[in-house]
RNA sequence: GCGGACGUGGCGGAACCGGUAGACGCAGCGGACUUAAAAUCCGCUUCCUUACGGAGUGCGGGUUCGAGCCCCGCCGUCCGCACCA
């Protein structure tokens, strides 16, 4: 893209961002104005952007949420709050291990080098961060505390261990993350992935389902969308557990199967029962049935990701078993079916093909009866058919004995009542149950670059927590990545330790924790001052909850739900007092940019492309045409990135900040364009000129005169209103509206300045109003373009720094007008205007309107049918 | 399939609780300044119409004195979830 180089201009009146920005950053840094102290008497405000993964370098697209958070932080500081605005690094994770393999380096070295680079890039953006509280989750002091918390959770019963399936690469002999499985094959080896069971650690998040669901109602400053996504994810349902008695099971087998159903009303439509391949009864049967065993293995093939499971065709295996119908209907056969999930409900279902798509598909394939039992309202029972597909709507029961004629909810209730009161073997046959989709959180990862799980496995004592005085369990440095598998597992010495309980030779847990654990409490770590214990109750209680959390919508479910669970659990064990970590949440949109490809189909960087006036694009310095693609999320692979350094050198970071806040509402995706950044540059220069012009016309600050004329009063109204309105906009994170308002004011202010310039002299009241306007303008833009604001502040002779100044107070008297201009409608169409005193009564307004010529013409001598006067708003005359 | 959001000029988007639709910016056009250019400043810029005037917030209806906003029915786009019994 062709870009002018504004900074190469030597015109002295121009604002020189490249010179000013580093200078102010140095001054802020030296004075430590963004360092936050605990125990400050001012009210607290905690603003936080989701911390980044140190992947290498940032591009300007990453900057948007940090800039938004920075505007809030700076604004709240000006409003008198003690603001905490920290930054850290989500530093553990798989990419570091991949980099280690590719570059033959250590994951820690790679990570810390990236952190160093990205820290400098973030500093370039002029963010008002308290860098003294910086943390990296891969720091032993951080993950050591996490191990301590893990052990406390374990002792309090929030953690347990069980077998669970993983993706297994049989060639590389390694566990794969879901994203490493591509089309059912290992990403590196290309081998067909298998599901294999491993003993793994779980957090009991599903026990918290109900409170996590209920807690959503308290999160009023969260987007409804995110709350809804979490609600669906938790997936509460109400149903019935029903015990089906087996009629022909061998004596050594269980004699019944328990199923969960949300549709007990359709029991008379049941034509089969289906067990999950992982169901204990399936396993018991498979032990003596090689064909079933083969079927179960067939079901196991393929990855564990839901995407893969869900695309499989329905398959079943008839076990030959039969169950009695609990309400006296005919017996039904028992199948094992691949589509029944072991993790949900009881791992067994009853199938009612007439009213469920999956059951319908299954019954059709295996030629099982399809008996409709719910008749849509108004349908003719003789005509109604489900031959073309199941019916899952409301209606009236039929073909259902004692349920016939009842509505679906009434039938559900009737079945529940009947089965609850039917006792078999001391227990009711049916029991009402609430079920949740949410499953326990598996945190074991067979990886090196993560927080070691602080447990020692002993042959005789079982899993034993690492004693407090041996924490943190540090990652060994001397590891290699030249072969697949977990380096911790094959390290020669690391895992061999004595059992803390009996002293016998034992083995360390070699799994590390899911990195979502790291990000589930980092915001609590920021609360305690540097050099102190990572999780201090007093500090955490003082700062939490985060008042404004800002990040991408992609974390709407997992990160935010896990953090909510983690903080609730910390609260239960007495480590913190709050229950919800984030009081306010905002999800910002991405920065997108056009993509460019050359003739060979190779991606090009924006700076390699030149736009011609005729609308075509070519490679810089050539005639080679370039294909311009739709704007997409900035990404390294597509090369549609803009590095922050380039923007800073060309226009200055204030331009980038202003541009990122302009035009597009912050929750939507925003397109980065050269026209946009140039517009921001023009604006920055314009502010600079407005301030310069002000000082030229009114060189010295003066005390407020006793009286103001019409011109100066009008200007003061505009500037005082600006301060009030922008405060409101920023408070509501409507940055694009705030920007538009500043533009509007700049237009008015510019007009006032040129009018003053044309007049021979500037009266004292106008001189005061001009300087006041400039000062308010500078204060109002300070959170958004902080460097420019400092430079202007200096020119205006402001005390101290713009960054530490107070938000300008608006004189209430200047915010209200004493007269108001009302539009006049005739039959709902605007035909004129009238200016009346603000205090005018509706009757007075009505009289004034009727006296107007345009009304007399419209009425043509007739009396109006009706006149609606909405005070301060509008007048509508119905002719 | 289920759930949700959105649909306003050439473009990004404003419009508070149902009350002047198109603020502000971008792009474009015209003008001033300049030897010239850049920069800057001024003006125009929803559509139709020479004008008067009329139409207009995806489409069709409705409620209302008045609808971008509320209700009903469509169409389209985007997002999330999905064998959850």
CSV table of N, CA and C in Angstrom, one decimal, chain A residues 492-594:
chain,number,residue,atom,x,y,z
A,492,UNK,N,15.6,-39.2,32.7
A,492,UNK,CA,16.2,-40.3,33.5
A,492,UNK,C,16.0,-40.3,35.0
A,493,UNK,N,15.9,-39.1,35.6
A,493,UNK,CA,15.8,-39.1,37.0
A,493,UNK,C,14.6,-38.4,37.6
A,494,UNK,N,14.0,-37.5,36.9
A,494,UNK,CA,13.1,-36.5,37.5
A,494,UNK,C,11.9,-37.2,38.2
A,495,UNK,N,11.4,-38.3,37.5
A,495,UNK,CA,10.1,-38.8,38.1
A,495,UNK,C,10.4,-39.8,39.2
A,496,UNK,N,11.6,-40.2,39.4
A,496,UNK,CA,11.9,-41.2,40.5
A,496,UNK,C,12.1,-40.5,41.8
A,497,UNK,N,11.2,-40.7,42.7
A,497,UNK,CA,11.2,-40.1,44.1
A,497,UNK,C,10.7,-41.1,45.1
A,498,UNK,N,11.0,-40.7,46.3
A,498,UNK,CA,10.5,-41.6,47.4
A,498,UNK,C,9.1,-41.2,47.7
A,499,UNK,N,8.2,-42.1,48.1
A,499,UNK,CA,6.9,-41.8,48.5
A,499,UNK,C,6.9,-41.0,49.8
A,500,UNK,N,6.2,-39.8,49.8
A,500,UNK,CA,6.2,-38.9,51.0
A,500,UNK,C,5.6,-39.6,52.2
A,501,UNK,N,4.8,-40.7,52.0
A,501,UNK,CA,4.1,-41.3,53.1
A,501,UNK,C,4.9,-42.5,53.7
A,502,UNK,N,5.3,-43.4,52.8
A,502,UNK,CA,6.0,-44.6,53.3
A,502,UNK,C,7.5,-44.7,52.9
A,503,UNK,N,7.9,-43.8,52.1
A,503,UNK,CA,9.4,-43.7,51.8
A,503,UNK,C,9.8,-44.7,50.7
A,504,UNK,N,8.9,-45.6,50.3
A,504,UNK,CA,9.3,-46.5,49.3
A,504,UNK,C,9.5,-45.8,47.9
A,505,UNK,N,10.2,-46.4,47.0
A,505,UNK,CA,10.4,-45.8,45.7
A,505,UNK,C,9.1,-45.6,45.0
A,506,UNK,N,8.9,-44.4,44.5
A,506,UNK,CA,7.6,-44.0,43.9
A,506,UNK,C,7.9,-43.2,42.7
A,507,UNK,N,6.8,-42.8,42.0
A,507,UNK,CA,7.0,-42.2,40.7
A,507,UNK,C,6.1,-40.9,40.7
A,508,UNK,N,6.8,-39.9,40.2
A,508,UNK,CA,6.0,-38.6,40.0
A,508,UNK,C,5.0,-38.7,39.0
A,509,UNK,N,3.9,-38.0,39.2
A,509,UNK,CA,2.9,-37.7,38.1
A,509,UNK,C,3.7,-37.0,37.0
A,510,UNK,N,3.6,-37.5,35.7
A,510,UNK,CA,4.4,-36.8,34.7
A,510,UNK,C,3.4,-36.0,33.8
A,511,UNK,N,2.1,-36.0,34.1
A,511,UNK,CA,1.2,-35.1,33.3
A,511,UNK,C,1.3,-33.7,33.9
A,512,UNK,N,1.1,-32.8,33.0
A,512,UNK,CA,1.0,-31.4,33.4
A,512,UNK,C,-0.5,-30.9,33.3
A,513,UNK,N,-0.7,-29.7,33.8
A,513,UNK,CA,-2.1,-29.2,33.8
A,513,UNK,C,-2.5,-28.5,32.5
A,514,UNK,N,-3.7,-28.6,32.1
A,514,UNK,CA,-4.3,-27.9,31.1
A,514,UNK,C,-4.0,-26.4,31.3
A,515,UNK,N,-3.7,-25.7,30.2
A,515,UNK,CA,-3.3,-24.2,30.4
A,515,UNK,C,-4.5,-23.4,30.8
A,516,UNK,N,-5.7,-23.9,30.7
A,516,UNK,CA,-6.9,-23.2,31.1
A,516,UNK,C,-6.9,-23.0,32.7
A,517,UNK,N,-6.1,-23.9,33.3
A,517,UNK,CA,-6.0,-23.8,34.8
A,517,UNK,C,-5.2,-22.5,35.1
A,518,UNK,N,-4.1,-22.3,34.3
A,518,UNK,CA,-3.2,-21.2,34.5
A,518,UNK,C,-4.0,-19.8,34.4
A,519,UNK,N,-4.9,-19.8,33.4
A,519,UNK,CA,-5.7,-18.6,33.2
A,519,UNK,C,-6.9,-18.4,34.0
A,520,UNK,N,-7.1,-19.4,34.9
A,520,UNK,CA,-8.3,-19.4,35.8
A,520,UNK,C,-8.2,-18.5,37.0
A,521,UNK,N,-7.0,-18.1,37.3
A,521,UNK,CA,-6.8,-17.3,38.6
A,521,UNK,C,-5.7,-16.2,38.4
A,522,UNK,N,-5.2,-16.0,37.2
A,522,UNK,CA,-4.1,-15.0,37.1
A,522,UNK,C,-4.5,-13.6,37.5
A,523,UNK,N,-5.8,-13.3,37.3
A,523,UNK,CA,-6.3,-12.0,37.7
A,523,UNK,C,-6.3,-11.8,39.2
A,524,UNK,N,-6.3,-12.9,39.9
A,524,UNK,CA,-6.2,-12.8,41.4
A,524,UNK,C,-4.8,-12.6,41.8
A,525,UNK,N,-3.9,-13.1,41.0
A,525,UNK,CA,-2.4,-13.0,41.2
A,525,UNK,C,-2.0,-11.5,41.1
A,526,UNK,N,-2.6,-10.8,40.1
A,526,UNK,CA,-2.3,-9.4,39.9
A,526,UNK,C,-2.6,-8.5,41.1
A,527,UNK,N,-3.5,-9.0,41.9
A,527,UNK,CA,-4.0,-8.2,43.1
A,527,UNK,C,-2.9,-8.0,44.1
A,528,UNK,N,-2.1,-9.0,44.3
A,528,UNK,CA,-1.0,-8.8,45.3
A,528,UNK,C,0.2,-8.1,44.7
A,529,UNK,N,0.8,-7.4,45.6
A,529,UNK,CA,1.9,-6.5,45.1
A,529,UNK,C,3.1,-7.4,44.7
A,530,UNK,N,4.0,-6.9,43.9
A,530,UNK,CA,5.2,-7.6,43.4
A,530,UNK,C,6.0,-8.1,44.6
A,531,UNK,N,6.5,-9.3,44.5
A,531,UNK,CA,7.4,-9.8,45.6
A,531,UNK,C,6.7,-10.4,46.7
A,532,UNK,N,5.3,-10.4,46.7
A,532,UNK,CA,4.6,-11.0,47.8
A,532,UNK,C,4.0,-12.3,47.3
A,533,UNK,N,3.3,-13.0,48.3
A,533,UNK,CA,2.7,-14.3,48.0
A,533,UNK,C,1.8,-14.2,46.8
A,534,UNK,N,1.8,-15.2,45.9
A,534,UNK,CA,1.0,-15.0,44.7
A,534,UNK,C,-0.5,-14.9,44.9
A,535,UNK,N,-1.0,-15.5,45.9
A,535,UNK,CA,-2.5,-15.4,46.1
A,535,UNK,C,-2.7,-15.0,47.5
A,536,UNK,N,-2.9,-13.6,47.7
A,536,UNK,CA,-3.1,-13.1,49.1
A,536,UNK,C,-4.5,-12.8,49.2
A,537,UNK,N,-5.1,-13.3,50.3
A,537,UNK,CA,-6.6,-13.1,50.4
A,537,UNK,C,-7.0,-11.6,50.5
A,538,UNK,N,-6.3,-10.9,51.4
A,538,UNK,CA,-6.6,-9.5,51.6
A,538,UNK,C,-6.6,-8.7,50.2
A,539,UNK,N,-5.5,-9.0,49.5
A,539,UNK,CA,-5.3,-8.2,48.3
A,539,UNK,C,-6.3,-8.6,47.2
A,540,UNK,N,-6.6,-9.9,47.2
A,540,UNK,CA,-7.6,-10.4,46.2
A,540,UNK,C,-8.9,-9.9,46.6
A,541,UNK,N,-9.3,-9.9,47.8
A,541,UNK,CA,-10.6,-9.4,48.2
A,541,UNK,C,-10.7,-7.9,48.0
A,542,UNK,N,-9.6,-7.2,48.1
A,542,UNK,CA,-9.6,-5.7,47.9
A,542,UNK,C,-9.9,-5.4,46.4
A,543,UNK,N,-9.3,-6.2,45.5
A,543,UNK,CA,-9.4,-5.9,44.1
A,543,UNK,C,-10.4,-6.6,43.3
A,544,UNK,N,-10.7,-7.8,43.7
A,544,UNK,CA,-11.7,-8.6,42.9
A,544,UNK,C,-13.1,-8.1,43.3
A,545,UNK,N,-14.1,-8.2,42.4
A,545,UNK,CA,-14.0,-8.8,41.1
A,545,UNK,C,-13.4,-7.7,40.1
A,546,UNK,N,-12.9,-8.2,39.0
A,546,UNK,CA,-12.5,-7.4,37.9
A,546,UNK,C,-13.7,-6.5,37.5
A,547,UNK,N,-13.5,-5.2,37.5
A,547,UNK,CA,-14.6,-4.4,37.1
A,547,UNK,C,-14.9,-4.4,35.7
A,548,UNK,N,-13.9,-4.4,34.9
A,548,UNK,CA,-14.1,-4.5,33.4
A,548,UNK,C,-13.1,-5.4,32.8
A,549,UNK,N,-13.6,-6.5,32.3
A,549,UNK,CA,-12.7,-7.5,31.6
A,549,UNK,C,-13.0,-7.4,30.2
A,550,UNK,N,-12.0,-7.4,29.4
A,550,UNK,CA,-12.1,-7.2,27.9
A,550,UNK,C,-11.3,-8.3,27.2
A,551,UNK,N,-12.0,-9.0,26.2
A,551,UNK,CA,-11.3,-10.0,25.5
A,551,UNK,C,-12.2,-10.5,24.3
A,552,UNK,N,-11.7,-11.5,23.6
A,552,UNK,CA,-12.4,-12.0,22.4
A,552,UNK,C,-13.6,-12.9,22.8
A,553,UNK,N,-14.5,-12.9,21.9
A,553,UNK,CA,-15.7,-13.8,22.1
A,553,UNK,C,-15.3,-15.2,22.1
A,554,UNK,N,-14.2,-15.6,21.5
A,554,UNK,CA,-13.8,-17.0,21.4
A,554,UNK,C,-13.6,-17.6,22.8
A,555,UNK,N,-13.5,-16.7,23.8
A,555,UNK,CA,-13.4,-17.3,25.2
A,555,UNK,C,-14.7,-17.2,26.0
A,556,UNK,N,-15.8,-17.0,25.2
A,556,UNK,CA,-17.1,-16.9,25.9
A,556,UNK,C,-17.4,-18.1,26.8
A,557,UNK,N,-17.0,-19.2,26.4
A,557,UNK,CA,-17.4,-20.4,27.2
A,557,UNK,C,-16.3,-20.9,28.1
A,558,UNK,N,-15.3,-21.5,27.5
A,558,UNK,CA,-14.3,-22.3,28.3
A,558,UNK,C,-13.6,-21.4,29.4
A,559,UNK,N,-12.8,-20.5,28.9
A,559,UNK,CA,-12.0,-19.7,29.8
A,559,UNK,C,-12.9,-19.0,30.9
A,560,UNK,N,-14.0,-18.4,30.5
A,560,UNK,CA,-14.8,-17.7,31.4
A,560,UNK,C,-15.5,-18.6,32.4
A,561,UNK,N,-15.9,-19.8,31.9
A,561,UNK,CA,-16.6,-20.7,32.7
A,561,UNK,C,-15.7,-21.4,33.7
A,562,UNK,N,-14.5,-21.8,33.2
A,562,UNK,CA,-13.5,-22.4,34.1
A,562,UNK,C,-13.1,-21.4,35.2
A,563,UNK,N,-12.9,-20.1,34.8
A,563,UNK,CA,-12.5,-19.1,35.8
A,563,UNK,C,-13.6,-18.9,36.9
A,564,UNK,N,-14.8,-18.9,36.4
A,564,UNK,CA,-15.9,-18.8,37.4
A,564,UNK,C,-15.9,-19.9,38.3
A,565,UNK,N,-15.7,-21.2,37.8
A,565,UNK,CA,-15.7,-22.3,38.7
A,565,UNK,C,-14.5,-22.2,39.6
A,566,UNK,N,-13.3,-21.9,39.1
A,566,UNK,CA,-12.1,-21.8,39.9
A,566,UNK,C,-12.2,-20.9,41.1
A,567,UNK,N,-12.8,-19.7,40.8
A,567,UNK,CA,-12.9,-18.7,41.8
A,567,UNK,C,-13.9,-19.1,42.9
A,568,UNK,N,-15.0,-19.7,42.4
A,568,UNK,CA,-16.0,-20.2,43.4
A,568,UNK,C,-15.4,-21.3,44.3
A,569,UNK,N,-14.5,-22.1,43.7
A,569,UNK,CA,-13.9,-23.2,44.5
A,569,UNK,C,-12.9,-22.6,45.5
A,570,UNK,N,-12.1,-21.6,45.0
A,570,UNK,CA,-11.2,-20.9,45.9
A,570,UNK,C,-12.0,-20.3,47.1
A,571,UNK,N,-13.2,-19.8,46.7
A,571,UNK,CA,-14.0,-19.2,47.8
A,571,UNK,C,-14.4,-20.2,48.8
A,572,UNK,N,-14.8,-21.4,48.3
A,572,UNK,CA,-15.3,-22.4,49.2
A,572,UNK,C,-14.2,-22.9,50.1
A,573,UNK,N,-12.9,-22.9,49.7
A,573,UNK,CA,-11.8,-23.4,50.6
A,573,UNK,C,-11.2,-22.2,51.3
A,574,UNK,N,-11.9,-21.0,51.2
A,574,UNK,CA,-11.5,-19.9,52.0
A,574,UNK,C,-10.3,-19.0,51.5
A,575,UNK,N,-9.9,-19.2,50.2
A,575,UNK,CA,-8.8,-18.5,49.8
A,575,UNK,C,-9.2,-17.1,49.3
A,576,UNK,N,-10.4,-16.9,48.8
A,576,UNK,CA,-10.9,-15.6,48.4
A,576,UNK,C,-12.3,-15.4,48.9
A,577,UNK,N,-12.8,-14.2,48.8
A,577,UNK,CA,-14.2,-14.0,49.3
A,577,UNK,C,-15.2,-13.9,48.2
A,578,UNK,N,-14.8,-13.5,47.0
A,578,UNK,CA,-15.8,-13.3,45.9
A,578,UNK,C,-16.2,-14.6,45.3
A,579,UNK,N,-17.3,-14.6,44.7
A,579,UNK,CA,-17.8,-15.8,44.0
A,579,UNK,C,-17.7,-15.7,42.5
A,580,UNK,N,-17.8,-14.5,42.0
A,580,UNK,CA,-17.7,-14.3,40.6
A,580,UNK,C,-16.4,-13.4,40.3
A,581,UNK,N,-15.6,-13.9,39.4
A,581,UNK,CA,-14.3,-13.1,39.1
A,581,UNK,C,-14.5,-11.8,38.3
A,582,UNK,N,-15.5,-11.8,37.4
A,582,UNK,CA,-15.6,-10.7,36.4
A,582,UNK,C,-17.0,-10.0,36.5
A,583,UNK,N,-17.0,-8.9,37.1
A,583,UNK,CA,-18.3,-8.2,37.3
A,583,UNK,C,-18.8,-7.6,35.9
A,584,UNK,N,-17.9,-7.1,35.1
A,584,UNK,CA,-18.2,-6.6,33.8
A,584,UNK,C,-17.4,-7.2,32.7
A,585,UNK,N,-18.0,-7.6,31.7
A,585,UNK,CA,-17.3,-8.3,30.6
A,585,UNK,C,-17.7,-7.6,29.3
A,586,UNK,N,-16.6,-7.4,28.5
A,586,UNK,CA,-16.9,-6.9,27.1
A,586,UNK,C,-16.1,-7.7,26.1
A,587,UNK,N,-16.8,-8.1,25.0
A,587,UNK,CA,-16.1,-8.9,24.0
A,587,UNK,C,-15.9,-8.0,22.8
A,588,UNK,N,-14.7,-7.7,22.4
A,588,UNK,CA,-14.4,-6.8,21.3
A,588,UNK,C,-14.3,-7.6,20.0
A,589,UNK,N,-14.5,-6.9,18.9
A,589,UNK,CA,-14.4,-7.5,17.6
A,589,UNK,C,-12.9,-7.5,17.2
A,590,UNK,N,-12.7,-8.2,16.1
A,590,UNK,CA,-11.3,-8.3,15.6
A,590,UNK,C,-11.0,-7.2,14.6
A,591,UNK,N,-9.7,-7.0,14.4
A,591,UNK,CA,-9.3,-6.1,13.3
A,591,UNK,C,-9.1,-7.0,12.0
A,592,UNK,N,-9.7,-6.6,11.0
A,592,UNK,CA,-9.5,-7.4,9.7
A,592,UNK,C,-8.8,-6.5,8.7
A,593,UNK,N,-8.3,-7.1,7.7
A,593,UNK,CA,-7.5,-6.4,6.7
A,593,UNK,C,-7.7,-7.2,5.4
A,594,UNK,N,-7.7,-6.5,4.2
A,594,UNK,CA,-7.7,-7.1,2.9
A,594,UNK,C,-6.5,-8.1,2.8
